PDB file of C-alpha atoms in Angstrom:
ATOM      1  CA  MET A   1     -11.610   7.148  -0.858  1.00 46.00           C
ATOM      2  CA  LYS A   2     -10.173   8.360   2.117  1.00 49.00           C
ATOM      3  CA  SER A   3      -7.206   8.649   4.380  1.00 52.00           C
ATOM      4  CA  ARG A   4      -7.587   7.620   8.047  1.00 53.00           C
ATOM      5  CA  GLY A   5      -4.799   6.960  10.490  1.00 50.00           C
ATOM      6  CA  VAL A   6      -2.479   9.545   8.954  1.00 49.00           C
ATOM      7  CA  SER A   7      -0.852  11.167  12.108  1.00 47.00           C
ATOM      8  CA  ASN A   8      -0.848  14.664  11.777  1.00 47.00           C
ATOM      9  CA  THR A   9       2.304  15.722  14.069  1.00 49.00           C
ATOM     10  CA  GLY A  10       6.288  15.864  14.432  1.00 48.00           C
ATOM     11  CA  PRO A  11       7.893  17.479  11.892  1.00 47.00           C
ATOM     12  CA  ARG A  12       7.116  14.682   8.537  1.00 63.00           C
ATOM     13  CA  ASN A  13       4.216  16.217   8.151  1.00 76.00           C
ATOM     14  CA  VAL A  14       5.212  16.868   4.738  1.00 84.00           C
ATOM     15  CA  GLN A  15       6.490  13.813   3.189  1.00 88.00           C
ATOM     16  CA  LEU A  16       3.270  12.165   4.819  1.00 94.00           C
ATOM     17  CA  GLY A  17       0.604  15.106   3.351  1.00 93.00           C
ATOM     18  CA  GLN A  18       2.823  14.175  -0.371  1.00 94.00           C
ATOM     19  CA  VAL A  19       1.600  10.887   0.181  1.00 96.00           C
ATOM     20  CA  VAL A  20      -2.099  11.575   1.105  1.00 96.00           C
ATOM     21  CA  GLU A  21      -1.890  14.070  -2.129  1.00 96.00           C
ATOM     22  CA  SER A  22      -0.760  11.858  -4.285  1.00 96.00           C
ATOM     23  CA  PHE A  23      -2.908   8.613  -3.110  1.00 97.00           C
ATOM     24  CA  ARG A  24      -6.277  11.388  -4.035  1.00 96.00           C
ATOM     25  CA  LYS A  25      -5.152  11.305  -7.614  1.00 96.00           C
ATOM     26  CA  GLN A  26      -4.612   7.806  -8.347  1.00 94.00           C
ATOM     27  CA  GLY A  27      -7.180   6.516 -10.502  1.00 95.00           C
ATOM     28  CA  VAL A  28      -7.374   2.762  -9.421  1.00 96.00           C
ATOM     29  CA  MET A  29      -7.676   3.510  -6.032  1.00 96.00           C
ATOM     30  CA  ARG A  30     -10.628   5.268  -6.732  1.00 96.00           C
ATOM     31  CA  LEU A  31     -11.749   2.428  -8.623  1.00 96.00           C
ATOM     32  CA  LEU A  32     -10.680  -0.534  -6.105  1.00 97.00           C
ATOM     33  CA  GLY A  33     -12.149   1.996  -2.824  1.00 98.00           C
ATOM     34  CA  GLY A  34      -9.129   2.113  -1.326  1.00 98.00           C
ATOM     35  CA  GLU A  35      -8.395   4.073   1.730  1.00 98.00           C
ATOM     36  CA  ILE A  36      -5.311   4.673   3.292  1.00 98.00           C
ATOM     37  CA  THR A  37      -6.069   3.022   7.373  1.00 98.00           C
ATOM     38  CA  LYS A  38      -2.857   3.942   8.429  1.00 98.00           C
ATOM     39  CA  LEU A  39       0.199   6.040   7.624  1.00 98.00           C
ATOM     40  CA  ARG A  40       3.372   6.575   9.620  1.00 97.00           C
ATOM     41  CA  HIS A  41       7.229   7.108   8.300  1.00 97.00           C
ATOM     42  CA  GLY A  42       8.226   4.165   6.254  1.00 98.00           C
ATOM     43  CA  LEU A  43       5.227   1.812   6.751  1.00 98.00           C
ATOM     44  CA  VAL A  44       1.341   2.565   5.064  1.00 98.00           C
ATOM     45  CA  GLU A  45      -2.138   0.335   5.404  1.00 99.00           C
ATOM     46  CA  ILE A  46      -4.804   0.534   2.978  1.00 99.00           C
ATOM     47  CA  THR A  47      -7.623  -0.734   3.294  1.00 99.00           C
ATOM     48  CA  ALA A  48     -11.254  -1.729   0.997  1.00 98.00           C
ATOM     49  CA  LYS A  49     -14.223  -3.095   1.387  1.00 98.00           C
ATOM     50  CA  ASN A  50     -14.569  -6.753  -0.315  1.00 98.00           C
ATOM     51  CA  ARG A  51     -17.011  -6.580  -3.325  1.00 97.00           C
ATOM     52  CA  PRO A  52     -18.148  -8.866  -6.146  1.00 95.00           C
ATOM     53  CA  GLY A  53     -16.307  -7.360  -8.674  1.00 96.00           C
ATOM     54  CA  PHE A  54     -12.521  -8.155  -6.988  1.00 98.00           C
ATOM     55  CA  SER A  55     -13.476 -12.155  -7.394  1.00 97.00           C
ATOM     56  CA  GLN A  56     -11.898 -14.582  -9.716  1.00 97.00           C
ATOM     57  CA  GLN A  57     -13.790 -17.514 -11.174  1.00 97.00           C
ATOM     58  CA  ASP A  58     -14.382 -19.480  -7.687  1.00 97.00           C
ATOM     59  CA  GLY A  59     -15.241 -16.531  -5.652  1.00 96.00           C
ATOM     60  CA  PHE A  60     -12.338 -15.499  -3.711  1.00 98.00           C
ATOM     61  CA  VAL A  61     -10.447 -12.544  -4.190  1.00 98.00           C
ATOM     62  CA  HIS A  62      -8.551 -12.671  -7.217  1.00 98.00           C
ATOM     63  CA  ALA A  63      -4.238 -11.870  -7.368  1.00 98.00           C
ATOM     64  CA  GLY A  64      -4.433  -9.471  -8.778  1.00 98.00           C
ATOM     65  CA  ILE A  65      -6.440  -7.468  -6.195  1.00 98.00           C
ATOM     66  CA  MET A  66      -4.003  -8.137  -3.645  1.00 98.00           C
ATOM     67  CA  ALA A  67      -1.300  -7.320  -5.845  1.00 98.00           C
ATOM     68  CA  THR A  68      -2.695  -4.003  -6.549  1.00 98.00           C
ATOM     69  CA  LEU A  69      -3.006  -3.588  -2.851  1.00 98.00           C
ATOM     70  CA  ALA A  70       0.391  -4.672  -1.570  1.00 98.00           C
ATOM     71  CA  ASP A  71       1.812  -2.520  -5.010  1.00 98.00           C
ATOM     72  CA  ASN A  72       0.510   1.074  -3.622  1.00 98.00           C
ATOM     73  CA  CYS A  73       1.412   0.143  -0.648  1.00 99.00           C
ATOM     74  CA  ALA A  74       5.041  -0.659  -1.112  1.00 99.00           C
ATOM     75  CA  GLY A  75       5.132   2.606  -2.951  1.00 98.00           C
ATOM     76  CA  TYR A  76       3.458   4.956  -0.405  1.00 98.00           C
ATOM     77  CA  ALA A  77       5.740   3.788   2.397  1.00 98.00           C
ATOM     78  CA  THR A  78       8.437   4.469   0.190  1.00 98.00           C
ATOM     79  CA  LEU A  79       7.189   8.128  -0.631  1.00 98.00           C
ATOM     80  CA  SER A  80       6.608   8.751   3.056  1.00 97.00           C
ATOM     81  CA  ARG A  81      10.667   8.719   3.594  1.00 97.00           C
ATOM     82  CA  LEU A  82      11.253  10.771   0.176  1.00 96.00           C
ATOM     83  CA  PRO A  83      11.427  14.364   0.125  1.00 94.00           C
ATOM     84  CA  SER A  84       8.034  16.378  -0.667  1.00 92.00           C
ATOM     85  CA  GLY A  85       8.118  16.836  -4.739  1.00 94.00           C
ATOM     86  CA  SER A  86       9.678  12.899  -4.802  1.00 96.00           C
ATOM     87  CA  ARG A  87       7.921  10.498  -6.948  1.00 96.00           C
ATOM     88  CA  VAL A  88       8.515   6.107  -7.091  1.00 98.00           C
ATOM     89  CA  LEU A  89       7.363   3.434  -9.868  1.00 98.00           C
ATOM     90  CA  ALA A  90       8.026   0.013  -9.189  1.00 98.00           C
ATOM     91  CA  VAL A  91      10.512  -1.860 -10.130  1.00 98.00           C
ATOM     92  CA  GLU A  92       9.841  -5.402  -9.202  1.00 98.00           C
ATOM     93  CA  PHE A  93       7.329  -7.431  -6.544  1.00 97.00           C
ATOM     94  CA  LYS A  94       7.248 -11.090  -5.245  1.00 98.00           C
ATOM     95  CA  LEU A  95       3.911 -11.671  -3.634  1.00 98.00           C
ATOM     96  CA  ASN A  96       3.407 -15.419  -2.000  1.00 99.00           C
ATOM     97  CA  PHE A  97       0.018 -15.869  -1.773  1.00 98.00           C
ATOM     98  CA  ILE A  98      -0.679 -18.952   1.669  1.00 98.00           C
ATOM     99  CA  ARG A  99      -4.539 -18.281   1.930  1.00 97.00           C
ATOM    100  CA  PRO A 100      -7.185 -17.619  -0.310  1.00 97.00           C
ATOM    101  CA  GLY A 101      -8.725 -14.584  -0.613  1.00 97.00           C
ATOM    102  CA  ILE A 102     -12.179 -14.686   1.432  1.00 97.00           C
ATOM    103  CA  GLY A 103     -13.470 -12.066   3.986  1.00 97.00           C
ATOM    104  CA  GLU A 104     -15.568  -8.321   3.907  1.00 98.00           C
ATOM    105  CA  LEU A 105     -12.421  -6.401   3.877  1.00 98.00           C
ATOM    106  CA  ILE A 106      -9.013  -6.707   2.331  1.00 99.00           C
ATOM    107  CA  ARG A 107      -5.763  -5.097   3.787  1.00 99.00           C
ATOM    108  CA  GLY A 108      -2.592  -4.212   2.322  1.00 99.00           C
ATOM    109  CA  ARG A 109       0.257  -3.338   4.358  1.00 99.00           C
ATOM    110  CA  ALA A 110       3.951  -2.188   3.291  1.00 99.00           C
ATOM    111  CA  ARG A 111       7.213  -1.138   5.608  1.00 99.00           C
ATOM    112  CA  VAL A 112      10.135   0.182   4.370  1.00 99.00           C
ATOM    113  CA  ARG A 113      12.872  -2.445   5.201  1.00 99.00           C
ATOM    114  CA  ARG A 114      16.097  -0.708   3.404  1.00 98.00           C
ATOM    115  CA  LEU A 115      15.416   2.959   1.420  1.00 98.00           C
ATOM    116  CA  GLY A 116      19.344   3.576  -0.793  1.00 97.00           C
ATOM    117  CA  LYS A 117      20.220   6.265  -3.324  1.00 96.00           C
ATOM    118  CA  THR A 118      17.820   5.325  -5.894  1.00 97.00           C
ATOM    119  CA  LEU A 119      16.364   1.741  -4.449  1.00 98.00           C
ATOM    120  CA  SER A 120      13.909   1.096  -1.704  1.00 98.00           C
ATOM    121  CA  VAL A 121      13.234  -2.756  -0.588  1.00 99.00           C
ATOM    122  CA  CYS A 122       9.709  -3.230   1.468  1.00 99.00           C
ATOM    123  CA  GLU A 123       8.098  -5.871   3.074  1.00 99.00           C
ATOM    124  CA  VAL A 124       3.919  -6.661   2.234  1.00 99.00           C
ATOM    125  CA  TYR A 125       1.789  -8.464   3.312  1.00 98.00           C
ATOM    126  CA  VAL A 126      -2.219  -8.876   2.509  1.00 99.00           C
ATOM    127  CA  GLU A 127      -4.494  -9.868   4.678  1.00 99.00           C
ATOM    128  CA  MET A 128      -8.706 -10.803   4.755  1.00 98.00           C
ATOM    129  CA  ARG A 129     -10.847  -9.951   7.535  1.00 98.00           C
ATOM    130  CA  GLN A 130     -13.209 -13.162   8.371  1.00 95.00           C
ATOM    131  CA  GLU A 131     -15.664 -13.588  11.134  1.00 94.00           C
ATOM    132  CA  GLY A 132     -14.038 -10.269  13.433  1.00 95.00           C
ATOM    133  CA  LYS A 133     -10.418 -11.161  12.296  1.00 97.00           C
ATOM    134  CA  TRP A 134      -7.542 -10.118  10.120  1.00 98.00           C
ATOM    135  CA  VAL A 135      -6.214 -13.362   8.391  1.00 98.00           C
ATOM    136  CA  ALA A 136      -3.062 -13.252   6.202  1.00 98.00           C
ATOM    137  CA  CYS A 137      -3.565 -14.327   2.321  1.00 98.00           C
ATOM    138  CA  ALA A 138      -0.337 -12.968   1.156  1.00 99.00           C
ATOM    139  CA  TRP A 139       2.735 -11.446   1.860  1.00 98.00           C
ATOM    140  CA  GLY A 140       6.230 -10.959   0.065  1.00 99.00           C
ATOM    141  CA  SER A 141       8.434  -8.003  -1.187  1.00 99.00           C
ATOM    142  CA  GLU A 142       8.616  -5.076  -3.029  1.00 99.00           C
ATOM    143  CA  THR A 143      11.382  -3.011  -4.732  1.00 99.00           C
ATOM    144  CA  VAL A 144      10.643   0.418  -5.400  1.00 98.00           C
ATOM    145  CA  TYR A 145      12.317   2.935  -7.848  1.00 98.00           C
ATOM    146  CA  CYS A 146      13.072   6.075  -6.039  1.00 98.00           C
ATOM    147  CA  ILE A 147      13.072   9.478  -7.725  1.00 96.00           C
ATOM    148  CA  ARG A 148      14.295  12.023  -5.383  1.00 92.00           C
ATOM    149  CA  ALA A 149      13.224  15.867  -5.609  1.00 89.00           C
ATOM    150  CA  LYS A 150      16.101  17.677  -4.556  1.00 81.00           C
ATOM    151  CA  GLU A 151      15.973  18.742  -1.135  1.00 71.00           C
ATOM    152  CA  ASP A 152      16.329  22.595  -0.096  1.00 58.00           C
TER     153      ASP A 152
END
C-alpha cells in the first residue's frame, strides 16, 4: 500500500497528511493492494492492480470491490477538507454500474461537492484500465458523516 501523487506544498499539508496516515492504517486497502495515486484538497484517487481474487463468477471485477474503492475515495476526499484529527464515516452511497469491470487496473475517484458542518456529499467514479485507456465502469454519490476535531 503506497501513497503517490500527494501534493506536499501549501497550507493544507496537515489535512492531506492525515489522509495518508489514516490510509496506512486501513486493512482493507492493504488487502486490496490499493494506493493513493492522487490526493488534493477535496479530491482522492485510489488505484489497485486487478487480480483473480477481485472477480465474480463471470470473471468481471466484483461490485463489492468497486464499491469499496468508491467508498474509501469519498471518505478520504472528505477527510482532506477537515481539520487535523477529524474522522469520517459513510452514511449512504449510491453506485450505478454502467459497464463490467474488465482490465488490468481499477481506479476509484471521489470529489467533494458539498461540505457542511456534519455531512459531506461526494461524487464517485470507478474506472478500469483496458488496453491502455481508462474506461468508466461505475459512478454515483456518497454522503459522509464528518466527526470534526476542534480547530485550534
